[in-house]
Short mmCIF file of C-alpha atoms in Angstrom, two decimals:
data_model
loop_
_atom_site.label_atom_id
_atom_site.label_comp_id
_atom_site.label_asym_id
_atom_site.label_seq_id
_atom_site.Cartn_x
_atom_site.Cartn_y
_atom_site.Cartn_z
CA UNK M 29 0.00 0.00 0.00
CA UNK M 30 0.99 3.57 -0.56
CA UNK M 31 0.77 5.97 1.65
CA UNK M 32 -0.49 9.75 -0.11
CA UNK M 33 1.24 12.24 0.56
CA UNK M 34 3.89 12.94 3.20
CA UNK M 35 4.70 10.19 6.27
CA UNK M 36 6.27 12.78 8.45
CA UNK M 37 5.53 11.26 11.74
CA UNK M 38 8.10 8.59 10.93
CA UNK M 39 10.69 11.50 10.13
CA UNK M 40 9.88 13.26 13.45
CA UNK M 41 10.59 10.81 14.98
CA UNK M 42 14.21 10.42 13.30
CA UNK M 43 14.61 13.73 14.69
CA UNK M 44 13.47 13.76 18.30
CA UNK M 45 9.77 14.98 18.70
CA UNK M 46 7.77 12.20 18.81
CA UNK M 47 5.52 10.10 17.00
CA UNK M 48 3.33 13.08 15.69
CA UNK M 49 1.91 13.91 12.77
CA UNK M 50 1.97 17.31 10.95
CA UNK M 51 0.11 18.44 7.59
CA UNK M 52 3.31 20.81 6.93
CA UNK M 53 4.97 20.39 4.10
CA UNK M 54 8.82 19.91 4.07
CA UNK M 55 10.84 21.47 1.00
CA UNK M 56 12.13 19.31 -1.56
CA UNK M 57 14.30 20.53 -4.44
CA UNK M 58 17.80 19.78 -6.10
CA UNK M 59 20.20 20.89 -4.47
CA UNK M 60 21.33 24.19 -4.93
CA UNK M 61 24.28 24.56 -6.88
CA UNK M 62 27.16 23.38 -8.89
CA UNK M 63 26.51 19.74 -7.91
CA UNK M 64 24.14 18.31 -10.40
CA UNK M 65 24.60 18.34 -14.16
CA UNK M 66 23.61 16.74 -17.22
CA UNK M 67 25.54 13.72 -16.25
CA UNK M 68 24.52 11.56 -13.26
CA UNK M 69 25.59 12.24 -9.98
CA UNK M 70 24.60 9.52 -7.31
CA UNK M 71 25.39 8.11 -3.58
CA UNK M 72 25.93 11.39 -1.24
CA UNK M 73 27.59 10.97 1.68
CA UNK M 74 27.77 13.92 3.93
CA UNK M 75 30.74 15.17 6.64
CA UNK M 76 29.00 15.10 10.30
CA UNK M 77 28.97 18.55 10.29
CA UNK M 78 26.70 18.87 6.94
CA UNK M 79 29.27 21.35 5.40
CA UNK M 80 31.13 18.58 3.47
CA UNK M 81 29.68 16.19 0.67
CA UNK M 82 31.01 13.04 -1.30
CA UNK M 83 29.35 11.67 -4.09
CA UNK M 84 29.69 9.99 -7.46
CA UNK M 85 29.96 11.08 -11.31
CA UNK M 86 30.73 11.41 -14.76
CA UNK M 87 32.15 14.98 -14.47
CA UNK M 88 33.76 14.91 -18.09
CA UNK M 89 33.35 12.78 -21.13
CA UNK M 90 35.53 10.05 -19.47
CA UNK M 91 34.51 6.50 -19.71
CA UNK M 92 34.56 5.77 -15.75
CA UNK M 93 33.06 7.13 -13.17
CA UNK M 94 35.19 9.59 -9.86
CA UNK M 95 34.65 10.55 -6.78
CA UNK M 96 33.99 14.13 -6.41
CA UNK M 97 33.20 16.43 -3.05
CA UNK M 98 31.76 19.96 -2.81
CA UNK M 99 31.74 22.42 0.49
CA UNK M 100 28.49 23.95 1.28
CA UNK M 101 29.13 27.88 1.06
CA UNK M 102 27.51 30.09 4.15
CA UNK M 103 24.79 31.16 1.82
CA UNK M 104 23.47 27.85 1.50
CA UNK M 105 25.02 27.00 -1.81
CA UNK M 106 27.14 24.21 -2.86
CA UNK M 107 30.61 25.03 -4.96
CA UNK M 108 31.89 23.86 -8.11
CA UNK M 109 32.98 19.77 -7.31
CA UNK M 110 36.57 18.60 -7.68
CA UNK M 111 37.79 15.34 -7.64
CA UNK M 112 39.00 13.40 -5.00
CA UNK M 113 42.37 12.47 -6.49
CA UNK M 114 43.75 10.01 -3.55
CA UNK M 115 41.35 7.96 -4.10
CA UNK M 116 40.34 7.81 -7.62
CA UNK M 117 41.10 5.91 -10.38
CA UNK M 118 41.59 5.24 -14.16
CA UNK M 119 38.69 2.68 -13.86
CA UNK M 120 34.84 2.84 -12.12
CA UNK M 121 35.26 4.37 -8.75
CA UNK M 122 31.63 4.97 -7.24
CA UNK M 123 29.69 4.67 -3.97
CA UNK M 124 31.95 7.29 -1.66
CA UNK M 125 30.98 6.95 2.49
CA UNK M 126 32.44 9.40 5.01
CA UNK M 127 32.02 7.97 8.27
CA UNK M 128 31.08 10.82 11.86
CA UNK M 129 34.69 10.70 12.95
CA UNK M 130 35.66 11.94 9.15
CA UNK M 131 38.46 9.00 9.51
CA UNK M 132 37.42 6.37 7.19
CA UNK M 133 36.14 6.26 3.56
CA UNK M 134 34.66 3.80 1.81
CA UNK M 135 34.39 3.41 -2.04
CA UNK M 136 33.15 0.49 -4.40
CA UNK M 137 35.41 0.33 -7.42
CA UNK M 138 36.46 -2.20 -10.35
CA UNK M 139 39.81 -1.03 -10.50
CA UNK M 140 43.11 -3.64 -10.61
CA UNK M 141 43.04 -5.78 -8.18
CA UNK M 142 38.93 -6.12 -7.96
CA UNK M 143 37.84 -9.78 -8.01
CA UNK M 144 37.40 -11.20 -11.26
CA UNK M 145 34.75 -13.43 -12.65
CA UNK M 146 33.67 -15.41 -15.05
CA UNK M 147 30.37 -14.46 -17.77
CA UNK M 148 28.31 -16.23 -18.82
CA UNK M 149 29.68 -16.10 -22.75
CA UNK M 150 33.14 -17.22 -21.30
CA UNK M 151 34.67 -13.80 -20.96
CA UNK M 152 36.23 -12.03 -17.87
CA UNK M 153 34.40 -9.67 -16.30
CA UNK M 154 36.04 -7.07 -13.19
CA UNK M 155 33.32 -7.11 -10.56
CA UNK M 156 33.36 -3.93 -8.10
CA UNK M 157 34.42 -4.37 -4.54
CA UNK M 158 34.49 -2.58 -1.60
CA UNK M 159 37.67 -0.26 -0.49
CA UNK M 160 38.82 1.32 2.06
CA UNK M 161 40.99 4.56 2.88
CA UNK M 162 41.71 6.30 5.75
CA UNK M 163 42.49 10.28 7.14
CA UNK M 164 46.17 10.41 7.52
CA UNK M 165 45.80 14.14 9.05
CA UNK M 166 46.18 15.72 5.53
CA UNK M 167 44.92 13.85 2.93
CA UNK M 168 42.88 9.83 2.26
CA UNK M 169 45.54 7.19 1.80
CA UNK M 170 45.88 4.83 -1.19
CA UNK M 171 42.32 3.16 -0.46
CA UNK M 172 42.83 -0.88 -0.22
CA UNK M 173 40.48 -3.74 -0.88
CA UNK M 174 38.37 -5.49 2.19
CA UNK M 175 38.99 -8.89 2.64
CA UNK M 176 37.39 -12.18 1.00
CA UNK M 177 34.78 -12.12 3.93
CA UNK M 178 32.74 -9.29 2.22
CA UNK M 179 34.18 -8.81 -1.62
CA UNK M 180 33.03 -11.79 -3.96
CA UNK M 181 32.89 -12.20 -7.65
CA UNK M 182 29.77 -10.59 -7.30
CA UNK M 183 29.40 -6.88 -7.33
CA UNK M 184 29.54 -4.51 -3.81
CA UNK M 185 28.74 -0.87 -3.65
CA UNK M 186 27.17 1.49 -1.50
CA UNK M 187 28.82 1.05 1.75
CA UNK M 188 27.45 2.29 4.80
CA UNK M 189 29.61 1.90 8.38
CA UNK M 190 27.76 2.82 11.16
CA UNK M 191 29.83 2.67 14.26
CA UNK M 192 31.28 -1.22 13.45
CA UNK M 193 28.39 -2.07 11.57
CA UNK M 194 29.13 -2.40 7.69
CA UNK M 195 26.01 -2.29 5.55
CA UNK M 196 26.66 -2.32 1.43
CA UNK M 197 24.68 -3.74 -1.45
CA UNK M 198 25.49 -7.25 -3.63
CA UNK M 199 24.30 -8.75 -6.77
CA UNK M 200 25.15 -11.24 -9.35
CA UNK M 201 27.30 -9.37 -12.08
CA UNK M 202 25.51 -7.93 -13.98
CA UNK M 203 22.12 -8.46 -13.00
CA UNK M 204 21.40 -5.60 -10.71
CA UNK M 205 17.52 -6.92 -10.45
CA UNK M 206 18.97 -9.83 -7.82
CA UNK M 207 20.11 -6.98 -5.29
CA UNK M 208 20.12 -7.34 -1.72
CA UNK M 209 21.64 -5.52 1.03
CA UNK M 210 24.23 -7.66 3.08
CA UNK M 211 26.07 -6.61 7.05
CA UNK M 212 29.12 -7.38 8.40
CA UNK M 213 30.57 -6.41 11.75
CA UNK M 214 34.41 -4.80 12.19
CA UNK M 215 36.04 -6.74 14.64
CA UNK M 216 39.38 -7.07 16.42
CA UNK M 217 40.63 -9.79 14.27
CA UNK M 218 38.59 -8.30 11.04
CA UNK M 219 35.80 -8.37 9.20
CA UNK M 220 32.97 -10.96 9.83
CA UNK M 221 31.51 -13.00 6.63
CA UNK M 222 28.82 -10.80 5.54
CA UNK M 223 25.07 -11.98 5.49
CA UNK M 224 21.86 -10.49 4.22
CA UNK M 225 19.77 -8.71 6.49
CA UNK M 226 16.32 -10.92 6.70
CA UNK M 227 13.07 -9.60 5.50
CA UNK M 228 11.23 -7.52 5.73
CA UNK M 229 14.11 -5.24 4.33
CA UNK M 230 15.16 -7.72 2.01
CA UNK M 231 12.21 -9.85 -0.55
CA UNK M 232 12.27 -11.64 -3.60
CA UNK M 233 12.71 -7.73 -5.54
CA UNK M 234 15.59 -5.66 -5.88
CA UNK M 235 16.95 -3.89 -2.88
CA UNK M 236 19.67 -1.23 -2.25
CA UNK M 237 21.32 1.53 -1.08
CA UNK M 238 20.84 1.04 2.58
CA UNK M 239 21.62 3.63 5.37
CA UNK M 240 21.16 4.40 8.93
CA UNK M 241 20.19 7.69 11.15
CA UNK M 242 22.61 8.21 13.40
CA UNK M 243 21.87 6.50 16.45
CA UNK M 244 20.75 3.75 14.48
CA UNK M 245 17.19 3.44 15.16
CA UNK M 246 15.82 3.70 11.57
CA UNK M 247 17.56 2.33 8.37
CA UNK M 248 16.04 4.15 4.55
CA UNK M 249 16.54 1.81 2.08
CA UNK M 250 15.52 1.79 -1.51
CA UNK M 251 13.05 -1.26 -3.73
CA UNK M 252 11.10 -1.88 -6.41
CA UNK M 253 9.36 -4.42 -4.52
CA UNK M 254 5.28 -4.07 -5.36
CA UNK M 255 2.72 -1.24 -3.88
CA UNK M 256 5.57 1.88 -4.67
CA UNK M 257 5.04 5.03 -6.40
CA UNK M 258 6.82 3.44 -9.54
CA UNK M 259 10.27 2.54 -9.94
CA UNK M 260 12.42 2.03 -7.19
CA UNK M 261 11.06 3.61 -4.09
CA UNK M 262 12.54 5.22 -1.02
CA UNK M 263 11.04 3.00 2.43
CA UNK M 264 11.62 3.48 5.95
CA UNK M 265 12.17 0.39 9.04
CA UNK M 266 12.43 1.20 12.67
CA UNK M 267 15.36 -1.13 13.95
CA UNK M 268 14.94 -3.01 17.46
CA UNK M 269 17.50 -5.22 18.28
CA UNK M 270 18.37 -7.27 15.23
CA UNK M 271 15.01 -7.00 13.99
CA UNK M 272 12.95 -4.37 11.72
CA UNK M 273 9.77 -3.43 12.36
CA UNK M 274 6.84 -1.10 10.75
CA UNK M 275 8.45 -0.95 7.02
CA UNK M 276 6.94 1.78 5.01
CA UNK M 277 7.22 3.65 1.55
CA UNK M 278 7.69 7.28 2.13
CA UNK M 279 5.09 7.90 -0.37
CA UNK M 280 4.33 10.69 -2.83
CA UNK M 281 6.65 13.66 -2.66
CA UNK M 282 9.22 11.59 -2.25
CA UNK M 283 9.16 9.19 -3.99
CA UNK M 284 7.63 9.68 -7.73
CA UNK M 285 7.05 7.74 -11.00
CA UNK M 286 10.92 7.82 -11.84
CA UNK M 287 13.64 5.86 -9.46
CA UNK M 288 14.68 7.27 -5.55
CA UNK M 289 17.15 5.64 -4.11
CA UNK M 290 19.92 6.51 -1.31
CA UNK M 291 18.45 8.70 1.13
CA UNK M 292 20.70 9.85 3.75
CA UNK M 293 19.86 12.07 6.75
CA UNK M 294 22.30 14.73 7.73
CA UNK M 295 21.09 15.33 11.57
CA UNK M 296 22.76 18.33 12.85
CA UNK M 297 21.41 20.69 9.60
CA UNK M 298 18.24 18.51 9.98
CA UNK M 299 18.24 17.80 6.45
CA UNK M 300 17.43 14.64 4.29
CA UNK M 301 19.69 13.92 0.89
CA UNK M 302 18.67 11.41 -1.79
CA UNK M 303 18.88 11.01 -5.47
CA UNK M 304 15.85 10.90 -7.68
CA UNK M 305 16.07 10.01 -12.21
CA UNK M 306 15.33 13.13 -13.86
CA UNK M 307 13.12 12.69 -16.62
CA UNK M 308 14.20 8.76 -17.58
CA UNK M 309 17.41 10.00 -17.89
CA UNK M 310 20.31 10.25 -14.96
CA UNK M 311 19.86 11.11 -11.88
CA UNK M 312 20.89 14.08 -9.59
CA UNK M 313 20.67 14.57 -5.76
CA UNK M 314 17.93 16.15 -3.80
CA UNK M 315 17.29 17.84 -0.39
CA UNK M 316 14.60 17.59 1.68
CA UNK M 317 13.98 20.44 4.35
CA UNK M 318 11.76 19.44 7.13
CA UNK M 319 9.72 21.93 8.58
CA UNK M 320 11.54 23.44 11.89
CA UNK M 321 10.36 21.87 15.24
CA UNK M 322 8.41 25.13 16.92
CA UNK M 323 6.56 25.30 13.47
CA UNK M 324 5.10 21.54 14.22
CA UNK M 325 4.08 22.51 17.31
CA UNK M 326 2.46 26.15 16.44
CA UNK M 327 0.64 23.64 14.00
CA UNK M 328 -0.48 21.25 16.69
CA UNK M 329 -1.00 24.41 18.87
CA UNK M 330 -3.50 26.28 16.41
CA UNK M 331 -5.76 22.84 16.24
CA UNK M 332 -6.30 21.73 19.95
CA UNK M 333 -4.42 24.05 21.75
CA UNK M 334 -2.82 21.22 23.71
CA UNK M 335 0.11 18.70 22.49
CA UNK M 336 2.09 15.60 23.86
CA UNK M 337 4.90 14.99 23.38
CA UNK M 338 6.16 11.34 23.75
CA UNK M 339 10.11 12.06 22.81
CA UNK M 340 10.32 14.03 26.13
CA UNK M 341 12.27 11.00 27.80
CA UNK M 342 13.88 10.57 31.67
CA UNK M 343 15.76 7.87 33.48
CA UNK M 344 14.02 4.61 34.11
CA UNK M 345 11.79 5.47 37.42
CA UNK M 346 12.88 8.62 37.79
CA UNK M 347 12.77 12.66 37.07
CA UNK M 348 16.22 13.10 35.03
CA UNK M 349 15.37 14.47 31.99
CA UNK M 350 17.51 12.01 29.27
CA UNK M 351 19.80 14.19 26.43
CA UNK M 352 17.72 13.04 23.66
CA UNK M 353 15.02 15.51 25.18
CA UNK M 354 16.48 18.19 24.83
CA UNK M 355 15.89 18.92 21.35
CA UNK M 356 11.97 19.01 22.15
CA UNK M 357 12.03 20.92 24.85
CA UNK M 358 14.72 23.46 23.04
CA UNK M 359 11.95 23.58 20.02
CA UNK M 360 9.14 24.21 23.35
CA UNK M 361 11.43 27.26 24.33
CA UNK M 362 11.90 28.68 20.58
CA UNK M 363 8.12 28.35 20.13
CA UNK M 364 7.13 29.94 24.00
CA UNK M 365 10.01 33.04 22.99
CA UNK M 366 8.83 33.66 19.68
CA UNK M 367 4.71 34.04 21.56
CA UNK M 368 5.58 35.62 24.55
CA UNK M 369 2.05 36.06 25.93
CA UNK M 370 1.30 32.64 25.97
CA UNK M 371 0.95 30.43 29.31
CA UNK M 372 1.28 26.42 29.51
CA UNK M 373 0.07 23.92 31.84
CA UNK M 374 3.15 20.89 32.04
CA UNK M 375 1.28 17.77 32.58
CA UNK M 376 3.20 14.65 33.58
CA UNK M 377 1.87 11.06 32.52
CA UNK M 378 3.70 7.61 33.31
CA UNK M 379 2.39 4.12 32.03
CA UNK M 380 -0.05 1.70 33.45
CA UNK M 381 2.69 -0.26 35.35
CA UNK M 382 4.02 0.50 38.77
CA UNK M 383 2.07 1.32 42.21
CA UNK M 384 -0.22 4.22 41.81
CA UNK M 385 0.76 6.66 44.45
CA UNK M 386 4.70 6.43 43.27
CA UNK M 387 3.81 7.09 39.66
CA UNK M 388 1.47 10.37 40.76
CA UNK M 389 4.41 11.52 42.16
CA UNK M 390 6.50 10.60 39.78
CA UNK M 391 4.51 12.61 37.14
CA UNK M 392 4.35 15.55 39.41
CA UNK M 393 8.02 15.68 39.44
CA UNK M 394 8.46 15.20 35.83
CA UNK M 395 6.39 17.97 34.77
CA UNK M 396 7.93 19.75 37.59
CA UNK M 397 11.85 18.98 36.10
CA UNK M 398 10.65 20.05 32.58
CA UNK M 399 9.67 23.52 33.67
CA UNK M 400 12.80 23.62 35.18
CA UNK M 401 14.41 23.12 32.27
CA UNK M 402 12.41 25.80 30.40
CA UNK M 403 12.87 28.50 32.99
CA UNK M 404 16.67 28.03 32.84
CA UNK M 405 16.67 28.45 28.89
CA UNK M 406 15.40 32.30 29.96
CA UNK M 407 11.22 30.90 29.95
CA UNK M 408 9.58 32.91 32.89
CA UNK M 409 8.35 30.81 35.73
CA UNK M 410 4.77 32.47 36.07
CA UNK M 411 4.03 31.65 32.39
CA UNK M 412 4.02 27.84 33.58
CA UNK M 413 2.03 25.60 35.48
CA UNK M 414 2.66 21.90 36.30
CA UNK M 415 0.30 18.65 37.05
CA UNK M 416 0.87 15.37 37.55
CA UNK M 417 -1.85 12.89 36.50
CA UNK M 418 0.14 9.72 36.44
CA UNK M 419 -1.46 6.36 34.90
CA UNK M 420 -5.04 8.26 35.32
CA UNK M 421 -5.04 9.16 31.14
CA UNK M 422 -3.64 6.78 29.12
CA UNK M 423 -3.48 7.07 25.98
CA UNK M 424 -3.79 3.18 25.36
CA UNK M 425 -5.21 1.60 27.82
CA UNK M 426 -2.36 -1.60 27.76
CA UNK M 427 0.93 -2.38 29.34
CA UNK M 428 2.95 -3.82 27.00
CA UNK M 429 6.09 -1.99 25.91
CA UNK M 430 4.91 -0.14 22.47
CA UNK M 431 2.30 1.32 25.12
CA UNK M 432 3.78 2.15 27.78
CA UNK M 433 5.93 4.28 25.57
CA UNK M 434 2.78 5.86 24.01
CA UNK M 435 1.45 6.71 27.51
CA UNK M 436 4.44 7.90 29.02
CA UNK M 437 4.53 11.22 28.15
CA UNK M 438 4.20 15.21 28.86
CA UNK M 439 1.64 17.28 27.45
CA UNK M 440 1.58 20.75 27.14
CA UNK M 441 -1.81 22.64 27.12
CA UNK M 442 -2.10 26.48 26.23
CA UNK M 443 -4.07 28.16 29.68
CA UNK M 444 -4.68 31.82 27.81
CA UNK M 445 -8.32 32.22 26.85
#
């Protein structure tokens, strides 16, 4: 099935506020620039601090493909590409990956040394395996081949590391329609044999180009499995463990009639990169601007006048706000400075489990701790209120864990008339 329109509750939550929906509409649009051309220009891979990016292309009328990288200019603009010379070569050099710690790159490539294989009519064919270089201080060294435990005589590309976790794409020379995305973990004494990730990511179609947010909760991943826009199709799967759960196309917007793949989600500028086919031809790379945080909640403001906010999290059985609330509540305090008449209620909720009386107090204290936290980010103290209501309203009234996650939450509720 395909969702219409925009999905964003499953990209809010990739970026800290919650499961909750919002009828704004994020900006999408080539990127701005000297980055896309007539030629194609595939697989970005960004530097953690968004100001950086790699990617792949046919910059000239050569017959193989470079690696190229462009700086993002303070008005917003990418510059001219140049080539990444270290780490190119006179053959197919595609697929680039910068990892956080700028300290590794990856790149798939058929150059000498690749594995070679055998075709079907007899001949030899150079498949394109996975290399890697790394930061010496000053410039990538000579980038070398990964062992036997993850290059084949089957084609790799699009690497993805994540922490020690290798993800990269594999299929049958030539026959790009047998793709399937395969892990392997970096260890002390190497490389593990790399396996394909079960279903649902991977099916009986085509799948590729996966990557993960950066905490590793969600991996995007591109198919052409059935029930897409057309083509292949941009999806989203919430990781839990070793599993994936709640797979979804991204829908329209995204993803259109012509082939998205490789979307990649720079966190600190809060902006989503992926490459869409222009016209049936090549394709280029796109952005995708969400809409800021304090706009989806004056949007969720203006309908009810009250929100909740499930993202809001604190230590297990206790009122110590967690780091990965603090984006929320820093969205809370741009929205509360930029209406500076309005006053909030704090309510505190906890889930099902637990005695009562200790979890009304517990929500009391909560709410309690996050007007703390606004106050000291300059909020004044008589423009908030706090309550505690505990397991009283639940939002779902179970205890299991997807739940208790739901119903543990703060809500904010706007007191003026």
């Amino acid at each position: 099935m395909v969702h219409k329109g925009f999905r964003w509750f499953s990209f809010i939550l990739a970026i800290g506020l919650g499961a909750q929906s919002t009828d704004l509409e994020p900006l999408v649009e080539p990127v701005p620039g000297a980055i896309n051309s007539r030629l194609q220009e595939f697989a970005p891979s960004l530097t953690r601090d968004g100001k950086t990016m790699y990617f792949y292309s046919k910059k000239s009328e050569k017959s193989y493909t470079n690696i190229y990288v462009s700086q993002l200019g303070e008005d917003g603009i990418w510059a001219v590409p140049s080539e990444v010379k270290e780490v190119n070569s006179e053959y197919d050099d595609q697929s680039p990956f910068v990892s956080r710690d700028g300290k590794t790159f990856l790149i798939s490539s058929n150059r000498d040394g690749a594995v070679e294989v055998e075709l079907e009519n007899g001949k030899i064919g150079i498949s394109r395996d996975l290399y890697i270089s790394n930061w010496n201080g000053k410039t990538w060294s000579p980038p070398v081949a990964l062992p036997s435990s993850i290059n084949t005589e089957e084609i790799e590309e699009n690497p993805h590391l994540l922490d020690d976790t290798l993800l990269f794409t594999r299929y049958p020379f030539g026959k790009p329609e047998r793709a399937s995305i395969f892990k392997s973990k970096r260890t002390p004494n190497g490389w593990t044999k790399a396996e394909k990730l079960p279903s649902p990511i991977n099916d009986k179609f085509s799948t590729i180009s996966a990557t993960y947010n950066d905490d590793g909760s969600m991996l995007f991943f591109a198919s052409n499995r059935p029930g897409g826009v057309g083509g292949y199709d941009l999806y989203l799967a919430r990781v839990e463990g070793n599993s994936f759960q709640e797979v979804e196309n991204l829908g329209e917007g995204i993803n259109t009639q012509e082939d998205e793949a490789y979307l990649v989600y720079q966190q600190l500028q809060k902006v989503f990169y992926f490459c869409r086919r222009v016209e049936g031809k090549s394709f280029d790379i796109f952005s995708v601007t969400l809409p800021k945080p304090q706009s989806v909640i004056a949007e969720q403001f203006s309908e009810n006048k009250k929100i909740s906010l499930d993202s809001i999290r604190f230590e297990r059985a206790s009122a110590k706000l967690r780091s990965e609330s603090k984006e929320p509540l820093d969205a809370m305090v741009t929205y509360l400075k930029e209406n500076s008449t309005i006053r909030v209620k704090i309510i505190g909720h906890t889930d099902l489990t637990g005695v009562l009386e200790d979890n009304m107090v517990l929500s009391k204290d909560r709410a309690k701790s996050v007007k703390d936290y606004l106050t000291s980010q300059g909020i004044a103290s008589s423009r908030l209120e706090t309550e505690g209501k505990g397991p009283l309203e639940p939002l779902i009234p179970k205890m299991d864990e997807d739940s208790s996650k739901r119903n543990r939450r703060t809500e904010f509720l706007i007191l003026n008339d």
